[in-house]
mmCIF file of C-alpha atoms in Angstrom:
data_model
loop_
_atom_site.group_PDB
_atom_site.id
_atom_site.type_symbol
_atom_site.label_atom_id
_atom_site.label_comp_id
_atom_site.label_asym_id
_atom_site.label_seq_id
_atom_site.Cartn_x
_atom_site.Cartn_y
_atom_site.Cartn_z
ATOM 1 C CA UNK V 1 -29.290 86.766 117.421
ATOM 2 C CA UNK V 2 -28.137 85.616 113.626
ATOM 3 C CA UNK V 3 -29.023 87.759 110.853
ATOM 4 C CA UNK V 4 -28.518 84.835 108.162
ATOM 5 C CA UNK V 5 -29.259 86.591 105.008
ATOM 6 C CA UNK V 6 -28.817 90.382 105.099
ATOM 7 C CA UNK V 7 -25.418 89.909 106.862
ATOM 8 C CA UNK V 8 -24.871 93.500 105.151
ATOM 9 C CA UNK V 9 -27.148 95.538 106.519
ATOM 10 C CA UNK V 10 -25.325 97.254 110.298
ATOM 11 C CA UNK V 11 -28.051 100.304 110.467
ATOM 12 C CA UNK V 12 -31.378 99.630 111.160
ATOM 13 C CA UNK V 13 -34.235 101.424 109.216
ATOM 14 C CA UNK V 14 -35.716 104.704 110.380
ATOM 15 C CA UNK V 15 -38.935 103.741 109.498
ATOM 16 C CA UNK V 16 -41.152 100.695 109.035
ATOM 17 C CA UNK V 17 -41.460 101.790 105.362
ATOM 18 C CA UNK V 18 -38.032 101.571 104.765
ATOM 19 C CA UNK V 19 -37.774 98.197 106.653
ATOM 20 C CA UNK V 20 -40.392 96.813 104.904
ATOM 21 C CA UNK V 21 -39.070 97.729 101.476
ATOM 22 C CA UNK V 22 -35.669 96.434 102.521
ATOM 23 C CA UNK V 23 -36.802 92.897 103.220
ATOM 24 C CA UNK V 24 -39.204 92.646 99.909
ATOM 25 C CA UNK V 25 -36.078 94.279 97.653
ATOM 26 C CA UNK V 26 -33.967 90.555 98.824
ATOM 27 C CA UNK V 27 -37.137 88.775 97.403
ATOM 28 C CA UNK V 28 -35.093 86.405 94.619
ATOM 29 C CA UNK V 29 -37.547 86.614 92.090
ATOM 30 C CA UNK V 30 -39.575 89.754 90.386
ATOM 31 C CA UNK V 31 -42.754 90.255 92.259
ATOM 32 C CA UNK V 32 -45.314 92.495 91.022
ATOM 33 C CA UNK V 33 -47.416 94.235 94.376
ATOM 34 C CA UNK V 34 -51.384 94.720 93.234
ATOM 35 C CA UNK V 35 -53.669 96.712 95.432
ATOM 36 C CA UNK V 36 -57.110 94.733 95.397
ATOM 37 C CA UNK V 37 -60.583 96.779 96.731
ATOM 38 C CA UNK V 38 -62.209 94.941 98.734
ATOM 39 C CA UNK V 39 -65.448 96.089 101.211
ATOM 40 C CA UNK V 40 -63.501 95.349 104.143
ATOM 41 C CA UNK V 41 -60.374 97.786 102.596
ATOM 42 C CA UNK V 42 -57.411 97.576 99.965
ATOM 43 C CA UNK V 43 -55.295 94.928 100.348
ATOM 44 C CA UNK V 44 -51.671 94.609 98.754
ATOM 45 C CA UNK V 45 -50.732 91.612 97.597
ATOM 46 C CA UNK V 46 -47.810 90.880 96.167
ATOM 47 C CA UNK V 47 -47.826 88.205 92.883
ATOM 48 C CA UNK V 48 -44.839 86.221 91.385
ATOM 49 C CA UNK V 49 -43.986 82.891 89.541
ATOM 50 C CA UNK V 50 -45.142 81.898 86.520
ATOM 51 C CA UNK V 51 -48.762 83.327 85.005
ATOM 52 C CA UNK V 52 -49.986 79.768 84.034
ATOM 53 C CA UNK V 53 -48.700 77.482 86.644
ATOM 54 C CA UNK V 54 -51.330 76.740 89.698
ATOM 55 C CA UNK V 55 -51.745 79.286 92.431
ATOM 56 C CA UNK V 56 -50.630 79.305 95.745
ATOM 57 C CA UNK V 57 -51.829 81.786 98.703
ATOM 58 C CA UNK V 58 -49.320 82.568 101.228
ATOM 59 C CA UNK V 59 -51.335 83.867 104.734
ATOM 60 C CA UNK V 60 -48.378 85.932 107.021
ATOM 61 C CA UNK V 61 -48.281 85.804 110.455
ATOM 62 C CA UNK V 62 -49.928 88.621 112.816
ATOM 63 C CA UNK V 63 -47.820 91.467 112.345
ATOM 64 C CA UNK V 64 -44.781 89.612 110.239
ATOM 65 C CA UNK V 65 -46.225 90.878 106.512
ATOM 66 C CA UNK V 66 -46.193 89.413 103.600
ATOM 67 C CA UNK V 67 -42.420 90.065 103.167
ATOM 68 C CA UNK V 68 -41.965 86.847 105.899
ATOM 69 C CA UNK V 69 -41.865 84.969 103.035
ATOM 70 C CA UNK V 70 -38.737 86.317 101.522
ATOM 71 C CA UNK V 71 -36.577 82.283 101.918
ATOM 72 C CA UNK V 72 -39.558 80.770 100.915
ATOM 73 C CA UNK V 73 -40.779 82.406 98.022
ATOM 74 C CA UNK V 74 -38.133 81.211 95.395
ATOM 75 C CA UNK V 75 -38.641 77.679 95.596
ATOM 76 C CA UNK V 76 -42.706 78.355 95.743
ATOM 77 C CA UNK V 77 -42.207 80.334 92.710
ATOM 78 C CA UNK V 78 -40.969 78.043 91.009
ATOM 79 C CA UNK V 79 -43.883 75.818 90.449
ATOM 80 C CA UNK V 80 -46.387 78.548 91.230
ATOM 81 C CA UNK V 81 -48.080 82.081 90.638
ATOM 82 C CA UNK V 82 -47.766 82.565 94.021
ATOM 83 C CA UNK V 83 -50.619 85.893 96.015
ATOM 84 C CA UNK V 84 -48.581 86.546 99.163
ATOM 85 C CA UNK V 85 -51.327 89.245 100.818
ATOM 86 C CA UNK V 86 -50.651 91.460 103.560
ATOM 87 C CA UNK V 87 -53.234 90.727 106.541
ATOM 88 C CA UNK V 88 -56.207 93.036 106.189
ATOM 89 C CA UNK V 89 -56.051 95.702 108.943
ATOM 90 C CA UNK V 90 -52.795 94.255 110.209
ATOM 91 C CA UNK V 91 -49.391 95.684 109.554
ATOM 92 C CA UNK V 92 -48.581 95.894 106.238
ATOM 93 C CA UNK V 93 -50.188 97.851 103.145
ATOM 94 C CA UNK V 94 -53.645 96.232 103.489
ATOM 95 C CA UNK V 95 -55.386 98.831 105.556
ATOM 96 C CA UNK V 96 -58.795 98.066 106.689
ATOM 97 C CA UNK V 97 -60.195 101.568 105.672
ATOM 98 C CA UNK V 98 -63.524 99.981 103.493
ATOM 99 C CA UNK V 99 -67.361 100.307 104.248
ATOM 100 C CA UNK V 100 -67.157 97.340 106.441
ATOM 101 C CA UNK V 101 -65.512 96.528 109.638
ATOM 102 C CA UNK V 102 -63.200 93.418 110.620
ATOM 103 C CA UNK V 103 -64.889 92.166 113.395
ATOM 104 C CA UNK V 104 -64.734 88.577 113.133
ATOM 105 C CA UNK V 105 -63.025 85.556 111.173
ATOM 106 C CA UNK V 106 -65.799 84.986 109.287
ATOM 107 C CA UNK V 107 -65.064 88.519 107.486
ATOM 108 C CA UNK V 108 -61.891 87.062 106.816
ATOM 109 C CA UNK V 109 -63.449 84.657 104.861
ATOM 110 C CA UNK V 110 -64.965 86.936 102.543
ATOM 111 C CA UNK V 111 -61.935 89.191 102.381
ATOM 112 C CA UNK V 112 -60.184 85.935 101.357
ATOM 113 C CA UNK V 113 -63.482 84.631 98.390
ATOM 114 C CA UNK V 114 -62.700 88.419 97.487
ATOM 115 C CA UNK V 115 -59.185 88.116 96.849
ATOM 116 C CA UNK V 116 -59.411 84.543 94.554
ATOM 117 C CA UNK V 117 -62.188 85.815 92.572
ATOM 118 C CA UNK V 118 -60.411 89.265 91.817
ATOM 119 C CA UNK V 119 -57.392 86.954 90.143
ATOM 120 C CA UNK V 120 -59.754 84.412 88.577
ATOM 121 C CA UNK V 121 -58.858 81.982 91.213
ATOM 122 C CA UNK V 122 -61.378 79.146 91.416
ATOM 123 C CA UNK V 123 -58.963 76.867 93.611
ATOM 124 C CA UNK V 124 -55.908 77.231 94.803
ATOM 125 C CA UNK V 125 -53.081 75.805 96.981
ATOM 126 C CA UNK V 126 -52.996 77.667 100.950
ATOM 127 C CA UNK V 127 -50.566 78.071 103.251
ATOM 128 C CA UNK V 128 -50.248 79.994 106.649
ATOM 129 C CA UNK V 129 -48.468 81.207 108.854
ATOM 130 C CA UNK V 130 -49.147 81.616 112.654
ATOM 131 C CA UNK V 131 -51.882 83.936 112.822
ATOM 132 C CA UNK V 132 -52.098 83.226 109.018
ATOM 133 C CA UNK V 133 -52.693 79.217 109.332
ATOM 134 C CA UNK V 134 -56.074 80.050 111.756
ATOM 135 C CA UNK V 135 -57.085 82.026 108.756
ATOM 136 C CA UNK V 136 -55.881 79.459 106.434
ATOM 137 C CA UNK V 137 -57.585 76.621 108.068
ATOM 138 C CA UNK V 138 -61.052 79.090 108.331
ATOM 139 C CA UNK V 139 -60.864 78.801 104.881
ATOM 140 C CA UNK V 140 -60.549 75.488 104.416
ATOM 141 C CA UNK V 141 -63.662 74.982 106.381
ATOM 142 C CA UNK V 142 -65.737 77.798 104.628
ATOM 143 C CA UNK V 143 -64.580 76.824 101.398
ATOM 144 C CA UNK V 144 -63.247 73.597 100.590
ATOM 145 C CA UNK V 145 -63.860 73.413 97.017
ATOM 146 C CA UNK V 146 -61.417 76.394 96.599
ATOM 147 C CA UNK V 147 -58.432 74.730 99.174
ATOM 148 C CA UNK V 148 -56.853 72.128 97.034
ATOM 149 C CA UNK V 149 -53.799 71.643 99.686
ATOM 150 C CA UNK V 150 -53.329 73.037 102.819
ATOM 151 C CA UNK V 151 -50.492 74.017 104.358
ATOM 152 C CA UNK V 152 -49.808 75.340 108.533
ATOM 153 C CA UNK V 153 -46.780 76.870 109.591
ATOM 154 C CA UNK V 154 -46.614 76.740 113.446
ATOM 155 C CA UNK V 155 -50.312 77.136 113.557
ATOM 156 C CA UNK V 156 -51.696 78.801 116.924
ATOM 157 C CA UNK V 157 -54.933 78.086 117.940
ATOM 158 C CA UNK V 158 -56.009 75.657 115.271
ATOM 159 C CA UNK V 159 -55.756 72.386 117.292
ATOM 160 C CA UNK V 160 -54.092 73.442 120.721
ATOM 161 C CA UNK V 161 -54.091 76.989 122.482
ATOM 162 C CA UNK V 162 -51.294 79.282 123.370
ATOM 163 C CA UNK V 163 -48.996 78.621 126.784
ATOM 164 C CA UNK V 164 -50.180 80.736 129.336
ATOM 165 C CA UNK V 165 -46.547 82.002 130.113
ATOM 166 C CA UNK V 166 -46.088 83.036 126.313
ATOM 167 C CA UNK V 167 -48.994 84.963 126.569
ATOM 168 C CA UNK V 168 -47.792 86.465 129.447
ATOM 169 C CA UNK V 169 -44.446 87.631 128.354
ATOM 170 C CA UNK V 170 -46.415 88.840 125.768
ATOM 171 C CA UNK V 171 -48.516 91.296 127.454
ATOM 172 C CA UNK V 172 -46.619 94.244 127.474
ATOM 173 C CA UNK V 173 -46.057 94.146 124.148
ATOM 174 C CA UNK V 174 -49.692 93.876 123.626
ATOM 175 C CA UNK V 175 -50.675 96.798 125.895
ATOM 176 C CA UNK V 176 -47.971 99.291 125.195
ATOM 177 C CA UNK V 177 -46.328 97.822 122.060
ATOM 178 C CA UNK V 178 -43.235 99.756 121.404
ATOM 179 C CA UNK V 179 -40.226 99.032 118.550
ATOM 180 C CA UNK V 180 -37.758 97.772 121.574
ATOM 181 C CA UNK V 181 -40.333 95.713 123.320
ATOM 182 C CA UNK V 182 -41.029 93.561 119.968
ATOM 183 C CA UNK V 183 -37.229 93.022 119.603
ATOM 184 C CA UNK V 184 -36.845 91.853 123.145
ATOM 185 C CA UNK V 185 -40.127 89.646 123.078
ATOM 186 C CA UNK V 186 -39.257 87.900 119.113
ATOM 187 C CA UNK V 187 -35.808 87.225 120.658
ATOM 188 C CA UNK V 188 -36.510 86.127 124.227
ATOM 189 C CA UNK V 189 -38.961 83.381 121.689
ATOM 190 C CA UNK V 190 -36.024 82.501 119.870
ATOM 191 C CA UNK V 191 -34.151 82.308 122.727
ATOM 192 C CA UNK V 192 -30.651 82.157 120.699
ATOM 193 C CA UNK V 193 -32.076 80.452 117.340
ATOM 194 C CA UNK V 194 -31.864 82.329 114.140
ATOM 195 C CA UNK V 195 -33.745 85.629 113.170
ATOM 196 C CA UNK V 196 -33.484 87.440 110.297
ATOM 197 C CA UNK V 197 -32.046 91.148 111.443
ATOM 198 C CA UNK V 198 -33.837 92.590 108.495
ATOM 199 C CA UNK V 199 -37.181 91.133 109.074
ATOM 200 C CA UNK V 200 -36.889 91.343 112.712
ATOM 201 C CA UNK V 201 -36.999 95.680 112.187
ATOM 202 C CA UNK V 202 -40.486 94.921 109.729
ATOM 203 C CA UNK V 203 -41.677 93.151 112.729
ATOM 204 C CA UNK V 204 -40.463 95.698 115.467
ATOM 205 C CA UNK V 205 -41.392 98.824 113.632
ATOM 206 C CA UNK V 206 -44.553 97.486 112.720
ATOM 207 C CA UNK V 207 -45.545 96.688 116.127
ATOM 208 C CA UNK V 208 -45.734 100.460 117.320
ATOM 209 C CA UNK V 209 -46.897 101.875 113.883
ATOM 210 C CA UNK V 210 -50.432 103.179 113.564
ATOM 211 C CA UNK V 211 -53.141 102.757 112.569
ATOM 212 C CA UNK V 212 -54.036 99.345 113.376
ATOM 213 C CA UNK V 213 -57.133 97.214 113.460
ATOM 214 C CA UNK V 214 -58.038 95.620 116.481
ATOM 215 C CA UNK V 215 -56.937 92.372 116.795
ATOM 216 C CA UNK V 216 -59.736 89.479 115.548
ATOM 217 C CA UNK V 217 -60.076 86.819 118.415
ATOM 218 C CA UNK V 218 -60.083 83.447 116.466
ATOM 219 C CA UNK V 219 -61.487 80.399 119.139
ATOM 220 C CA UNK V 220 -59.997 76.981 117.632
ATOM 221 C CA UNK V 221 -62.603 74.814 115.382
ATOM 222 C CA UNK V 222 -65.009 72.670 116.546
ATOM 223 C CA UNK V 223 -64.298 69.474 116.383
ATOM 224 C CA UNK V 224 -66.914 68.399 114.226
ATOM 225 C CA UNK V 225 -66.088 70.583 112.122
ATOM 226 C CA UNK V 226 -62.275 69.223 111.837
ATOM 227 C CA UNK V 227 -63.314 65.889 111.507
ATOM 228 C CA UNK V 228 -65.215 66.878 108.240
ATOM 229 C CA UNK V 229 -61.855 68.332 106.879
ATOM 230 C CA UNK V 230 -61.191 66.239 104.102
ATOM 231 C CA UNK V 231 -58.453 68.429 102.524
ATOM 232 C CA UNK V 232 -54.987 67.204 102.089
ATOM 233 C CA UNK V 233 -52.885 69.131 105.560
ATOM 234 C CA UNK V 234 -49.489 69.208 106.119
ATOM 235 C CA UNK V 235 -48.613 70.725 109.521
ATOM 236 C CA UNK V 236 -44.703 71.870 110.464
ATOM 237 C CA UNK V 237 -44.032 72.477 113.873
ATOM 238 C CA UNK V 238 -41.056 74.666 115.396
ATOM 239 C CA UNK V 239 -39.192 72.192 117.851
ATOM 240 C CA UNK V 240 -38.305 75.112 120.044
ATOM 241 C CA UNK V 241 -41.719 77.107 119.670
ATOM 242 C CA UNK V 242 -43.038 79.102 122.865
ATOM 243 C CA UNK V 243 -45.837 79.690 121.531
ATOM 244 C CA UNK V 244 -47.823 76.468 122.061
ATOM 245 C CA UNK V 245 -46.920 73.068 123.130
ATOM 246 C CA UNK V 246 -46.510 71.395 119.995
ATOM 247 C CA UNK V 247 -46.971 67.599 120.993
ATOM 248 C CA UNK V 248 -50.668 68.703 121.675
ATOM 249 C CA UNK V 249 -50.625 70.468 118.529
ATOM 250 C CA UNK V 250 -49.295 67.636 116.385
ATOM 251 C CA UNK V 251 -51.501 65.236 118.519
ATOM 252 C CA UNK V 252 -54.223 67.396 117.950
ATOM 253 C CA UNK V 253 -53.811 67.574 113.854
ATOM 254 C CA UNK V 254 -53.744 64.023 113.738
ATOM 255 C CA UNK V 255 -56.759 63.132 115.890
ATOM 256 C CA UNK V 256 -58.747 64.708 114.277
ATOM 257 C CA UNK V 257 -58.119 65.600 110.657
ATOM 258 C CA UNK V 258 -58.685 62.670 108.058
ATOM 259 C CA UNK V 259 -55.700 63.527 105.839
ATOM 260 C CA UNK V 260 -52.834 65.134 107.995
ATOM 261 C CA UNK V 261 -48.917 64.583 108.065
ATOM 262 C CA UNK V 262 -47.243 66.247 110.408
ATOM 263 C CA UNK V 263 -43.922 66.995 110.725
ATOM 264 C CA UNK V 264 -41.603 68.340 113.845
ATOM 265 C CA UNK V 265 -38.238 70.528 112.342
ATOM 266 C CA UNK V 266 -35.369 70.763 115.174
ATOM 267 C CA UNK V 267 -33.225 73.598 115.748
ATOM 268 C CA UNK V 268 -36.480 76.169 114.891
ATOM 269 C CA UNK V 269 -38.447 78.627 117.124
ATOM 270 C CA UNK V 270 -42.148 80.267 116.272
ATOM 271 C CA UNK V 271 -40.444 83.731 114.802
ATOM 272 C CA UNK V 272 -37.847 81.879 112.741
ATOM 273 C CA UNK V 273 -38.964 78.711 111.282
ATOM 274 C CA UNK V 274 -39.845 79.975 107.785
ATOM 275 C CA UNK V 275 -36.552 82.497 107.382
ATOM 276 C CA UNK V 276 -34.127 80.537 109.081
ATOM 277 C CA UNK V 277 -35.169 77.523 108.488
ATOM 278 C CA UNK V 278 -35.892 77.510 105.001
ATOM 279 C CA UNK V 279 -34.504 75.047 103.310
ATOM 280 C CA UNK V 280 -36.197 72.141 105.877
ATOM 281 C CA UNK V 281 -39.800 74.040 105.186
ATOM 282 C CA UNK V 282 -39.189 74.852 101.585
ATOM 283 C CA UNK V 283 -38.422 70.837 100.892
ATOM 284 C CA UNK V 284 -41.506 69.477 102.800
ATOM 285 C CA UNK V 285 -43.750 72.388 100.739
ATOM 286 C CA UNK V 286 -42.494 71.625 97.826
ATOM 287 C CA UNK V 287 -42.970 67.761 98.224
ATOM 288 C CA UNK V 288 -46.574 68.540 99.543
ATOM 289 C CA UNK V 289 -47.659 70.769 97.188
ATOM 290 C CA UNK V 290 -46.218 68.434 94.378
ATOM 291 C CA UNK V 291 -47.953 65.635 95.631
ATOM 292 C CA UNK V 292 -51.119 67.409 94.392
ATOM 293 C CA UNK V 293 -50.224 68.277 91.331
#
C-alpha cells in the first residue's frame, strides 16, 4: 500500500490516541475541537474556516473519524466554517455515554438538529461519507429546510445494498475485530490503490478499541420518500469500490432523486477515495458547493 502524505512516519502508533492525534496534527489549516452535550452523549467536533462564511457538515465514515477528512479539509475551508463531528458512539471522541441510547437512525437525527442548533446553524451545506452519507441523506429527509446541498461520498446503503462477498470478507472483522484484521480487510478493499499509512493505524486501532456502541442498522429509504428529495445531490462513486456495485448505485441516485449528478472517479477504492484521491473529490465539492452559493 502507498502512504501518500505522511511518507515520514516508519513507526506506527502505540495507541489509537496517538494515531488519531497524528493524522488531525497534518490537518493544513487551524482547527479548533469543541465538545458539544448532547442527550445521546458528548460529541467532538472539530471547527475550521472562516467564522462568517456558510457552514458545511462533514459526516465520517463508520469507524474512519473525523480526521478522514485531513486532504479534504483545506480546500472546504476555504469557502467554509466547516463542523467535521466524530460519529456519536463510534470511534472517535464522541462517546455515546448520555441519558439516551443510540438505537436507531432516527436518534441520529436529533443528535444531528442538536449539533446545528448548538452553533446557530439554521442551514447548512452536508456531506458524508460511507456510513456518514446514510446519515447524511437521513437528514436530508428529516430536515430539508436545514440541507442546502448535499453531498455522498461512496454512499452504502442509500440507493443500492452492500455485495454479499464484501460483507463476507468482512465478518471477521466484525465478530472479533482486532488492529491486524482491519489492516488486512481496508487493504484487501483497496486491493493495491492508495491508503493513507497514517489514517490507515486511526482506522486499525480504532477497530479493536473499546468501548463502542453497537452498530445502528440503517435499511435504504423508501422510495417515496427519495422521490420527494428535492435537495441539490451530488454523488461520487469509487471506480474500484467493493463495497457496493456502483452502476446500481449511480443508477439508483438518478432514478430516483429529482436533482442528482453523479459522478464515477477512476483509479479510487471505498477506503481511499477522499485521502488519496483528493484533488478529483475536492474539485467536484468545491464546484458543487459553489454552485449554491
Amino acid at each position: 500500500m502507498v502512504d501518500d502524505a505522511h511518507s515520514h512516519i516508519t513507526r506506527p502508533p502505540a495507541s489509537f490516541s496517538a494515531a488519531y492525534d497524528t493524522v488531525l496534527a497534518a490537518w493544513p489549516v487551524p482547527v479548533e475541537p469543541v465538545d458539544v452535550r448532547t442527550d445521546f452523549g458528548t460529541t467532538r467536533v472539530h471547527v475550521c474556516g472562516p467564522v462568517d462564511a456558510p457552514p458545511l457538515v462533514l459526516l465520517p465514515g463508520g469507524g474512519t473519524t473525523s480526521t478522514v477528512w485531513y486532504a479534504n479539509v483545506s480546500e472546504l475551508a476555504a469557502t467554509h466554517r466547516v463542523y467535521a463531528p466524530d460519529i456519536l458512539g463510534d470511534v472517535g471522541h464522541s462517546p455515546a455515554d448520555g441519558p439516551r441510547p443510540v438505537k436507531e437512525l432516527a436518534d441520529f437525527m436529533d443528535w444531528l438538529d442538536t449539533l446545528l442548533s448548538h452553533f446557530d446553524i439554521g442551514a447548512a451545506d452536508v456531506c458524508g461519507y460511507s456510513y456518514g452519507a446514510r446519515i447524511a441523506l437521513g437528514y436530508a429527509l428529516h430536515a430539508r429546510d436545514r440541507v442546502r446541498r448535499l453531498a455522498l461520498i461512496d454512499p452504502n446503503n442509500c440507493f443500492a445494498g452492500m455485495k454479499p462477498g464484501y460483507l463476507l470478507h468482512a465478518l471477521p472483522l466484525l465478530i472479533r475485530p482486532t488492529a491486524a484484521r482491519a489492516r488486512a480487510h481496508i487493504a484487501w478493499e483497496a486491493g493495491g490503490l492508495p491508503l493513507d499509512a497514517a489514517w490507515r493505524e486511526v482506522y486499525a486501532l480504532g477497530a479493536a478499541r473499546t468501548p463502542r456502541a453497537k452498530a445502528v442498522r440503517a435499511r435504504r429509504p423508501p422510495t417515496g420518500r427519495l422521490r420527494e428529495l428535492t435537495v441539490p445531490t451530488l454523488v461520487l462513486l469509487a471506480r474500484q469500490s467493493k463495497v457496493h456495485d456502483i452502476e446500481r448505485v449511480q443508477a439508483g441516485a438518478e432514478r430516483l432523486l429529482p436533482d442528482v449528478e453523479c459522478a464515477v472517479i477512476d483509479g479510487a477504492s471505498h477506503h481511499g477515495l477522499p485521502m488519496a484521491n483528493a484533488k478529483e473529490v475536492n474539485r467536484r465539492l468545491g464546484a458543487f458547493f459553489s454552485a449554491g452559493a
